[in-house]
CSV table of C-alpha atoms in Angstrom, one decimal:
chain,number,residue,atom,x,y,z
A,5,MET,CA,15.5,-78.2,-127.8
A,6,GLU,CA,18.1,-77.7,-130.2
A,7,TYR,CA,17.1,-79.8,-132.4
A,8,TYR,CA,14.6,-76.9,-133.5
A,9,THR,CA,15.8,-73.4,-135.5
A,10,ASN,CA,16.9,-71.2,-133.1
A,11,ARG,CA,13.3,-69.3,-133.9
A,12,MET,CA,11.3,-72.2,-133.2
A,13,SER,CA,12.9,-73.3,-130.0
A,14,LYS,CA,12.1,-69.3,-128.8
A,15,LEU,CA,8.7,-69.7,-129.7
A,16,ILE,CA,7.4,-73.2,-128.5
A,17,GLU,CA,10.3,-71.5,-125.4
A,18,SER,CA,7.9,-69.1,-124.8
A,19,LEU,CA,4.6,-71.0,-125.7
A,20,GLN,CA,5.1,-72.9,-122.7
A,21,GLY,CA,4.7,-69.8,-120.3
A,22,LEU,CA,0.6,-70.4,-121.1
A,23,PRO,CA,-1.8,-72.3,-118.9
A,24,GLY,CA,-1.9,-76.1,-119.9
A,25,VAL,CA,0.9,-76.0,-122.5
A,26,GLY,CA,3.7,-78.4,-122.2
A,27,ALA,CA,6.2,-79.4,-124.4
A,28,LYS,CA,4.2,-81.5,-126.3
A,29,THR,CA,1.6,-79.1,-126.5
A,30,ALA,CA,3.5,-75.8,-127.2
A,31,GLN,CA,5.6,-77.8,-130.1
A,32,ARG,CA,2.1,-78.5,-131.9
A,33,LEU,CA,1.2,-75.0,-131.8
A,34,ALA,CA,4.4,-73.3,-132.9
A,35,PHE,CA,4.4,-75.3,-135.7
A,36,HIS,CA,0.7,-75.1,-136.6
A,37,ILE,CA,1.8,-71.0,-136.4
A,38,ILE,CA,4.6,-71.8,-138.9
A,39,GLY,CA,1.8,-72.9,-141.3
A,40,MET,CA,-0.6,-70.2,-140.2
A,41,PRO,CA,-1.7,-67.0,-142.9
A,42,GLU,CA,1.0,-64.6,-142.0
A,43,GLU,CA,-1.6,-61.9,-141.7
A,44,LYS,CA,-3.2,-63.8,-139.0
A,45,VAL,CA,-0.4,-64.5,-137.4
A,46,THR,CA,0.2,-60.6,-137.1
A,47,MET,CA,-2.7,-60.2,-135.5
A,48,MET,CA,-3.0,-62.5,-133.1
A,49,ALA,CA,0.5,-61.7,-132.0
A,50,GLU,CA,-0.9,-57.7,-132.0
A,51,SER,CA,-3.8,-58.7,-130.2
A,52,MET,CA,-2.3,-59.9,-127.3
A,53,ILE,CA,0.2,-56.9,-126.6
A,54,ASP,CA,-3.1,-54.8,-127.3
A,55,ALA,CA,-5.1,-56.5,-124.7
A,56,ARG,CA,-2.2,-56.7,-122.3
A,57,LYS,CA,-1.8,-53.4,-122.4
A,58,ASN,CA,-4.5,-51.7,-122.3
A,59,VAL,CA,-7.1,-54.1,-120.6
A,60,CYS,CA,-7.5,-52.7,-117.2
A,61,TYR,CA,-10.4,-53.4,-114.6
A,62,CYS,CA,-13.6,-51.1,-114.3
A,63,LYS,CA,-13.6,-48.4,-111.2
A,64,SER,CA,-16.7,-49.6,-110.3
A,65,CYS,CA,-17.5,-53.3,-110.9
A,66,GLN,CA,-13.8,-54.2,-111.1
A,67,THR,CA,-14.0,-56.1,-114.3
A,68,LEU,CA,-11.6,-55.8,-117.3
A,69,THR,CA,-12.7,-53.3,-119.6
A,70,ASP,CA,-11.1,-51.1,-122.3
A,71,GLY,CA,-11.9,-48.0,-120.4
A,72,GLU,CA,-12.9,-46.5,-117.1
A,73,LEU,CA,-16.5,-48.4,-116.7
A,74,CYS,CA,-17.2,-51.2,-118.1
A,75,PRO,CA,-20.0,-51.1,-120.4
A,76,ILE,CA,-22.6,-52.8,-117.8
A,77,CYS,CA,-21.6,-50.7,-115.1
A,78,SER,CA,-21.9,-47.2,-117.3
A,79,SER,CA,-25.4,-49.2,-119.2
A,80,GLU,CA,-28.5,-47.0,-118.1
A,81,LYS,CA,-30.4,-50.2,-118.7
A,82,ARG,CA,-28.8,-51.4,-115.8
A,83,ASN,CA,-30.3,-51.4,-112.3
A,84,LYS,CA,-27.1,-49.8,-109.6
A,85,ARG,CA,-29.5,-50.7,-106.8
A,86,THR,CA,-28.5,-54.8,-107.2
A,87,ILE,CA,-25.1,-55.7,-107.1
A,88,MET,CA,-24.5,-59.6,-108.3
A,89,VAL,CA,-21.0,-60.5,-106.0
A,90,VAL,CA,-18.7,-63.2,-108.1
A,91,GLU,CA,-15.7,-64.9,-108.1
A,92,THR,CA,-14.2,-64.2,-111.3
A,93,VAL,CA,-15.0,-62.4,-114.8
A,94,ARG,CA,-15.9,-65.8,-116.5
A,95,ASP,CA,-19.0,-66.0,-114.0
A,96,MET,CA,-19.8,-62.6,-115.0
A,97,VAL,CA,-20.1,-64.0,-118.8
A,98,ALA,CA,-21.9,-67.3,-117.6
A,99,TYR,CA,-24.9,-65.0,-115.7
A,100,GLU,CA,-25.0,-62.2,-118.8
A,101,LYS,CA,-25.2,-65.4,-121.3
A,102,THR,CA,-28.4,-66.0,-119.3
A,103,ASP,CA,-30.0,-63.0,-120.7
A,104,SER,CA,-31.9,-62.6,-117.3
A,105,TYR,CA,-30.1,-60.8,-114.8
A,106,LYS,CA,-30.8,-56.8,-115.0
A,107,GLY,CA,-28.3,-55.8,-112.0
A,108,VAL,CA,-24.8,-55.1,-112.3
A,109,TYR,CA,-21.8,-56.7,-111.0
A,110,HIS,CA,-19.1,-57.0,-108.8
A,111,VAL,CA,-16.3,-59.0,-109.2
A,112,LEU,CA,-13.9,-60.5,-106.5
A,113,HIS,CA,-11.0,-61.8,-108.8
A,114,GLY,CA,-10.7,-64.8,-106.3
A,115,ALA,CA,-11.9,-66.5,-103.3
A,116,ILE,CA,-11.0,-66.4,-99.9
A,117,SER,CA,-8.8,-69.7,-99.5
A,118,PRO,CA,-6.8,-69.7,-96.5
A,119,MET,CA,-5.0,-72.9,-97.7
A,120,VAL,CA,-3.2,-71.4,-100.4
A,121,GLY,CA,-3.1,-68.1,-98.0
A,122,ILE,CA,-6.0,-66.1,-100.0
A,123,GLY,CA,-7.2,-63.8,-97.2
A,124,PRO,CA,-10.2,-61.2,-97.2
A,125,ASN,CA,-7.6,-58.7,-98.3
A,126,ASP,CA,-6.1,-60.4,-101.4
A,127,ILE,CA,-9.2,-60.3,-103.1
A,128,ARG,CA,-11.8,-57.4,-103.7
A,129,ILE,CA,-14.0,-57.0,-100.7
A,130,LYS,CA,-12.5,-52.9,-100.0
A,131,GLU,CA,-14.1,-52.3,-103.4
A,132,LEU,CA,-17.2,-53.8,-102.9
A,133,ILE,CA,-18.1,-52.6,-99.5
A,134,THR,CA,-17.3,-48.8,-100.6
A,135,ARG,CA,-19.8,-49.6,-103.0
A,136,LEU,CA,-22.7,-50.2,-100.7
A,137,ASN,CA,-23.0,-46.7,-99.8
A,138,GLY,CA,-26.6,-46.4,-99.4
A,139,ASP,CA,-27.7,-46.3,-102.9
A,140,VAL,CA,-27.9,-50.1,-103.3
A,141,ASP,CA,-31.0,-51.8,-101.8
A,142,GLU,CA,-29.3,-55.7,-102.3
A,143,VAL,CA,-26.5,-57.8,-102.4
A,144,ILE,CA,-26.3,-61.3,-104.2
A,145,ILE,CA,-23.8,-63.3,-103.6
A,146,ALA,CA,-22.7,-66.0,-106.9
A,147,THR,CA,-19.5,-67.5,-105.7
A,148,ASN,CA,-18.6,-71.0,-106.4
A,149,SER,CA,-20.9,-73.7,-104.6
A,150,ASN,CA,-17.5,-75.3,-103.0
A,151,VAL,CA,-15.7,-74.8,-99.6
A,152,GLU,CA,-13.7,-71.4,-101.0
A,153,GLY,CA,-17.1,-70.3,-102.8
A,154,GLU,CA,-19.1,-70.9,-99.2
A,155,SER,CA,-16.2,-69.1,-97.2
A,156,THR,CA,-16.5,-66.5,-99.0
A,157,ALA,CA,-19.9,-66.1,-98.9
A,158,ILE,CA,-20.4,-66.2,-95.4
A,159,TYR,CA,-17.6,-63.6,-94.8
A,160,ILE,CA,-18.6,-61.1,-97.2
A,161,SER,CA,-22.8,-61.5,-95.6
A,162,LYS,CA,-21.5,-60.9,-92.2
A,163,LEU,CA,-19.8,-57.5,-93.1
A,164,ILE,CA,-23.0,-56.5,-95.5
A,165,LYS,CA,-25.4,-57.4,-92.8
A,166,THR,CA,-23.6,-54.8,-90.3
A,167,LEU,CA,-24.1,-52.1,-93.0
A,168,GLY,CA,-27.4,-53.0,-93.0
A,169,VAL,CA,-27.9,-54.1,-96.4
A,170,LYS,CA,-30.0,-56.8,-97.7
A,171,VAL,CA,-27.5,-59.7,-98.8
A,172,THR,CA,-28.9,-63.2,-100.9
A,173,ARG,CA,-27.5,-66.5,-101.5
A,174,ILE,CA,-28.2,-67.7,-105.4
A,175,ALA,CA,-29.6,-71.1,-104.8
A,176,SER,CA,-28.0,-74.6,-104.6
A,177,GLY,CA,-29.7,-77.3,-106.0
A,178,VAL,CA,-30.1,-80.1,-108.6
A,179,PRO,CA,-28.9,-78.7,-112.1
A,180,VAL,CA,-31.8,-78.5,-114.7
A,181,GLY,CA,-31.6,-82.0,-116.2
A,182,GLY,CA,-29.5,-83.1,-114.3
A,183,ASP,CA,-30.0,-87.5,-112.9
A,184,LEU,CA,-30.6,-87.4,-109.3
A,185,GLU,CA,-28.7,-91.0,-108.7
A,186,TYR,CA,-25.5,-89.4,-110.7
A,187,ILE,CA,-25.4,-85.8,-108.5
A,188,ASP,CA,-23.5,-85.9,-104.7
A,189,GLU,CA,-25.2,-85.8,-101.5
A,190,ILE,CA,-24.4,-82.6,-101.0
A,191,THR,CA,-26.0,-81.0,-103.4
A,192,LEU,CA,-29.2,-83.4,-102.7
A,193,MET,CA,-29.5,-82.4,-99.3
A,194,ARG,CA,-29.0,-78.3,-100.3
A,195,ALA,CA,-32.4,-79.4,-102.9
A,196,LEU,CA,-34.5,-80.6,-100.0
A,197,GLU,CA,-33.3,-77.8,-97.6
A,198,GLY,CA,-34.3,-75.1,-100.7
A,199,ARG,CA,-37.3,-77.1,-101.2
A,200,LYS,CA,-40.8,-75.0,-102.9
A,201,GLU,CA,-44.1,-75.3,-102.4
A,202,LEU,CA,-45.2,-76.2,-106.1
B,14,MET,CA,-18.7,-62.3,-126.8
B,15,GLU,CA,-20.0,-59.4,-126.4
B,16,TYR,CA,-19.9,-59.4,-122.8
B,17,TYR,CA,-15.5,-58.5,-122.8
B,18,THR,CA,-14.0,-55.9,-123.6
B,19,ASN,CA,-13.4,-55.2,-127.4
B,20,ARG,CA,-9.8,-56.1,-127.0
B,21,MET,CA,-10.8,-59.5,-125.2
B,22,SER,CA,-13.2,-60.2,-127.9
B,23,LYS,CA,-10.8,-60.0,-130.2
B,24,LEU,CA,-7.8,-61.8,-128.6
B,25,ILE,CA,-10.1,-64.4,-127.4
B,26,GLU,CA,-11.3,-64.7,-130.5
B,27,SER,CA,-8.3,-64.9,-133.1
B,28,LEU,CA,-6.6,-67.6,-129.8
B,29,GLN,CA,-9.6,-69.7,-131.2
B,30,GLY,CA,-7.2,-70.0,-134.5
B,31,LEU,CA,-5.0,-72.3,-132.3
B,32,PRO,CA,-5.8,-76.2,-133.1
B,33,GLY,CA,-7.4,-77.7,-130.1
B,34,VAL,CA,-8.6,-74.7,-128.9
B,35,GLY,CA,-12.1,-74.1,-128.1
B,36,ALA,CA,-14.3,-71.1,-127.0
B,37,LYS,CA,-13.4,-72.3,-123.6
B,38,THR,CA,-9.6,-72.5,-123.3
B,39,ALA,CA,-9.6,-69.5,-125.8
B,40,GLN,CA,-11.0,-67.5,-122.7
B,41,ARG,CA,-8.4,-69.0,-120.6
B,42,LEU,CA,-5.7,-68.4,-122.0
B,43,ALA,CA,-7.0,-64.7,-122.8
B,44,PHE,CA,-7.2,-64.3,-119.0
B,45,HIS,CA,-3.9,-65.9,-118.5
B,46,ILE,CA,-2.1,-63.3,-121.2
B,47,ILE,CA,-3.7,-60.3,-119.5
B,48,GLY,CA,-2.1,-61.2,-116.0
B,49,MET,CA,1.0,-61.9,-117.4
B,50,PRO,CA,4.3,-59.9,-117.2
B,51,GLU,CA,3.8,-56.8,-119.9
B,52,GLU,CA,7.8,-58.3,-121.6
B,53,LYS,CA,6.7,-61.8,-121.6
B,54,VAL,CA,4.0,-61.1,-123.4
B,55,THR,CA,5.9,-58.8,-125.7
B,56,MET,CA,8.4,-61.4,-126.5
B,57,MET,CA,5.7,-64.3,-127.0
B,58,ALA,CA,4.0,-61.8,-129.7
B,59,GLU,CA,7.5,-61.5,-131.5
B,60,SER,CA,8.5,-64.7,-131.4
B,61,MET,CA,5.7,-65.9,-133.3
B,62,ILE,CA,5.7,-62.5,-135.8
B,63,ASP,CA,9.8,-64.0,-136.0
B,64,ALA,CA,9.0,-67.5,-136.8
B,65,ARG,CA,5.9,-66.8,-139.1
B,66,LYS,CA,8.6,-64.4,-140.9
B,67,ASN,CA,11.6,-66.1,-140.5
B,68,VAL,CA,11.7,-69.8,-140.3
B,69,CYS,CA,11.8,-72.0,-143.8
B,70,TYR,CA,12.2,-75.4,-145.2
B,71,CYS,CA,15.7,-76.4,-145.3
B,72,LYS,CA,17.2,-76.4,-149.2
B,73,SER,CA,18.4,-80.2,-148.9
B,74,CYS,CA,16.1,-82.4,-145.9
B,75,GLN,CA,12.8,-80.1,-145.8
B,76,THR,CA,13.2,-79.2,-142.6
B,77,LEU,CA,12.8,-76.4,-140.9
B,78,THR,CA,15.6,-73.7,-140.5
B,79,ASP,CA,16.3,-70.5,-140.1
B,80,GLY,CA,18.6,-70.1,-143.1
B,81,GLU,CA,19.2,-71.8,-146.0
B,82,LEU,CA,20.8,-75.7,-145.3
B,83,CYS,CA,19.9,-76.8,-141.4
B,84,PRO,CA,22.1,-77.2,-138.4
B,85,ILE,CA,22.3,-80.9,-139.6
B,86,CYS,CA,22.7,-80.8,-143.2
B,87,SER,CA,25.4,-78.7,-143.2
B,88,SER,CA,27.1,-80.1,-140.1
B,89,GLU,CA,30.3,-82.3,-141.3
B,90,LYS,CA,30.5,-84.7,-138.6
B,91,ARG,CA,26.9,-85.8,-140.5
B,92,ASN,CA,27.2,-89.2,-142.9
B,93,LYS,CA,25.9,-87.9,-146.0
B,94,ARG,CA,25.4,-90.7,-147.6
B,95,THR,CA,22.3,-92.5,-145.7
B,96,ILE,CA,19.1,-90.3,-145.9
B,97,MET,CA,16.1,-91.2,-142.9
B,98,VAL,CA,13.1,-90.5,-144.6
B,99,VAL,CA,10.7,-89.2,-141.7
B,100,GLU,CA,6.4,-87.6,-142.3
B,101,THR,CA,7.4,-84.8,-139.9
B,102,VAL,CA,9.7,-82.2,-138.4
B,103,ARG,CA,8.4,-84.2,-134.7
B,104,ASP,CA,9.9,-87.6,-135.9
B,105,MET,CA,13.1,-86.2,-136.6
B,106,VAL,CA,13.3,-84.6,-133.3
B,107,ALA,CA,12.1,-88.0,-131.7
B,108,TYR,CA,15.1,-89.7,-133.8
B,109,GLU,CA,17.3,-87.1,-133.0
B,110,LYS,CA,16.7,-87.7,-129.0
B,111,THR,CA,17.9,-90.8,-129.4
B,112,ASP,CA,21.1,-89.6,-130.1
B,113,SER,CA,21.8,-92.4,-132.3
B,114,TYR,CA,21.2,-91.6,-135.3
B,115,LYS,CA,24.3,-90.1,-137.2
B,116,GLY,CA,22.8,-89.9,-141.4
B,117,VAL,CA,20.7,-87.1,-142.8
B,118,TYR,CA,17.0,-86.9,-142.3
B,119,HIS,CA,14.5,-86.2,-145.2
B,120,VAL,CA,10.9,-85.1,-144.3
B,121,LEU,CA,8.3,-85.8,-146.2
B,122,HIS,CA,5.8,-83.2,-144.6
B,123,GLY,CA,2.8,-85.8,-144.4
B,124,ALA,CA,2.1,-89.4,-145.7
B,125,ILE,CA,0.3,-90.7,-149.2
B,126,SER,CA,-3.2,-90.5,-147.6
B,127,PRO,CA,-6.1,-90.7,-150.9
B,128,MET,CA,-9.1,-91.0,-148.0
B,129,VAL,CA,-7.8,-87.1,-147.8
B,130,GLY,CA,-6.8,-86.5,-150.2
B,131,ILE,CA,-3.4,-86.6,-150.1
B,132,GLY,CA,-1.0,-87.6,-153.5
B,133,PRO,CA,2.3,-88.4,-154.1
B,134,ASN,CA,3.0,-85.0,-155.0
B,135,ASP,CA,1.5,-83.3,-152.4
B,136,ILE,CA,4.2,-84.6,-149.9
B,137,ARG,CA,8.2,-84.1,-151.0
B,138,ILE,CA,9.0,-87.3,-152.7
B,139,LYS,CA,10.3,-85.1,-155.4
B,140,GLU,CA,12.8,-83.5,-153.1
B,141,LEU,CA,13.5,-86.7,-152.0
B,142,ILE,CA,14.0,-87.9,-155.2
B,143,THR,CA,16.4,-85.0,-156.6
B,144,ARG,CA,19.0,-85.9,-153.1
B,145,LEU,CA,19.5,-89.8,-154.6
B,146,ASN,CA,22.1,-88.3,-157.3
B,147,GLY,CA,25.1,-90.7,-157.1
B,148,ASP,CA,25.8,-89.9,-153.7
B,149,VAL,CA,23.7,-91.9,-151.5
B,150,ASP,CA,24.1,-95.5,-150.4
B,151,GLU,CA,20.9,-96.3,-148.1
B,152,VAL,CA,17.2,-94.2,-147.1
B,153,ILE,CA,16.1,-95.4,-144.4
B,154,ILE,CA,12.5,-95.0,-144.3
B,155,ALA,CA,10.8,-93.9,-140.8
B,156,THR,CA,7.4,-93.0,-141.5
B,157,ASN,CA,4.7,-93.8,-139.4
B,158,SER,CA,4.0,-97.5,-138.6
B,159,ASN,CA,0.0,-96.6,-139.9
B,160,VAL,CA,-1.7,-97.5,-143.0
B,161,GLU,CA,-0.5,-94.2,-144.6
B,162,GLY,CA,3.0,-94.7,-143.4
B,163,GLU,CA,2.8,-97.9,-144.7
B,164,SER,CA,1.5,-97.3,-148.0
B,165,THR,CA,4.2,-94.6,-148.3
B,166,ALA,CA,7.1,-96.5,-147.0
B,167,ILE,CA,5.8,-98.8,-150.0
B,168,TYR,CA,5.3,-96.2,-152.8
B,169,ILE,CA,8.9,-94.5,-152.1
B,170,SER,CA,10.7,-97.9,-151.5
B,171,LYS,CA,9.8,-98.8,-155.4
B,172,LEU,CA,10.6,-95.4,-156.8
B,173,ILE,CA,14.5,-95.6,-154.6
B,174,LYS,CA,15.1,-99.1,-155.9
B,175,THR,CA,14.4,-98.3,-159.9
B,176,LEU,CA,17.7,-95.9,-159.1
B,177,GLY,CA,19.7,-99.0,-157.8
B,178,VAL,CA,20.2,-97.2,-154.4
B,179,LYS,CA,19.4,-99.4,-151.4
B,180,VAL,CA,16.0,-98.5,-149.3
B,181,THR,CA,15.3,-100.3,-145.8
B,182,ARG,CA,12.4,-99.9,-143.4
B,183,ILE,CA,12.7,-99.0,-139.4
B,184,ALA,CA,12.2,-102.6,-137.2
B,185,SER,CA,8.0,-103.0,-136.4
B,186,GLY,CA,7.4,-105.3,-132.9
B,187,VAL,CA,7.1,-104.9,-129.7
B,188,PRO,CA,8.1,-101.7,-127.9
B,189,VAL,CA,10.9,-101.8,-125.2
B,190,GLY,CA,8.9,-102.2,-121.9
B,191,GLY,CA,5.2,-102.8,-123.8
B,192,ASP,CA,3.6,-105.1,-121.8
B,193,LEU,CA,3.0,-108.6,-124.4
B,194,GLU,CA,-0.8,-109.0,-123.4
B,195,TYR,CA,-1.6,-104.8,-124.4
B,196,ILE,CA,0.0,-105.0,-127.6
B,197,ASP,CA,-1.7,-105.5,-130.6
B,198,GLU,CA,-2.1,-108.5,-133.0
B,199,ILE,CA,-0.4,-107.0,-135.6
B,200,THR,CA,2.3,-106.1,-133.5
B,201,LEU,CA,2.8,-108.9,-132.2
B,202,MET,CA,2.8,-110.4,-135.8
B,203,ARG,CA,5.6,-108.0,-136.8
B,204,ALA,CA,7.4,-109.0,-134.4
B,205,LEU,CA,6.9,-112.5,-134.9
B,206,GLU,CA,8.2,-112.1,-138.5
B,207,GLY,CA,10.8,-109.9,-137.4
B,208,ARG,CA,12.5,-112.0,-134.9
B,209,LYS,CA,16.6,-112.2,-134.9
B,210,GLU,CA,18.9,-115.0,-133.6
B,211,LEU,CA,20.3,-115.0,-130.4
């Protein structure tokens, strides 16, 4: 690193704090930044600081928001009686992009994973339970279809059933456009179990 | 993008200006930034602005530097009579890491490549020629060993020979630890041509 100027070394070092950015990528990014128009660099830097300082969690669904409630929770067009539980904000965005879901969400910010020390209290399950105050008809569990996501789904569904709220799980099966021969056995099994009459 | 808060969208969008960062990576980086300690975000942002504003080119060798002359050009330990010509600052750093070269450098910031419209005047050849004022014994051309690098080497060597300065080219051959069967024919040919008596 001592081959660069102090300022470059500092920049390269700080970029290495980003996920997936090692020494070589940080170097490439730093050189790019040096060559960018100054106002673009300023804009990027300021948007980082601004987002870090001001983005917080929605009081209701725990997604990221600029205010108290996120645009979805504060929208009158959304059905507050249906809550879809997802692991991450990105999962929520993925469902929003389908433009087919009209209920609201609950973002857990993770999944139960005893292997890495993440228990039920480390994700936002408590916050979900406090929302089930009689005004909710259905909780749709849309955690990932892996071990952690499934365990989380089972844990939450047991909790919610004791409250007398309907709980459902999104379907598991062959993805649209998927070629059967390349799909794993468990997915094929699930697709068979979940078959529907035509 | 409208699924995120304004601040997040802005951040994601500005991160997409970086090389190799598409929509998905920008999202991942943005989420990481939101979760970083605030002082780290501020440090990174400030190092970007600071580097962009203050890093400039060394008056002599054209590498990046904080001052007028880079540490190498202003060092009394370096032999100013030998100049190694490289394409990029990264190439210079690669040679510095070997800790075996004691001369100075000249960074071209590119290579001649008519296919993409980069001619001799688009890289810093002029600046190299002005350095050959009688105080230089040897110019070592260390451009890359690809078509562009080779053409640039030939172009520069012709120019410099007319000035009566010795020009050399770094050796082409089998990399140390390289397995012959996996090495391309041209490299093998070059290695044969460049053989030395033992």
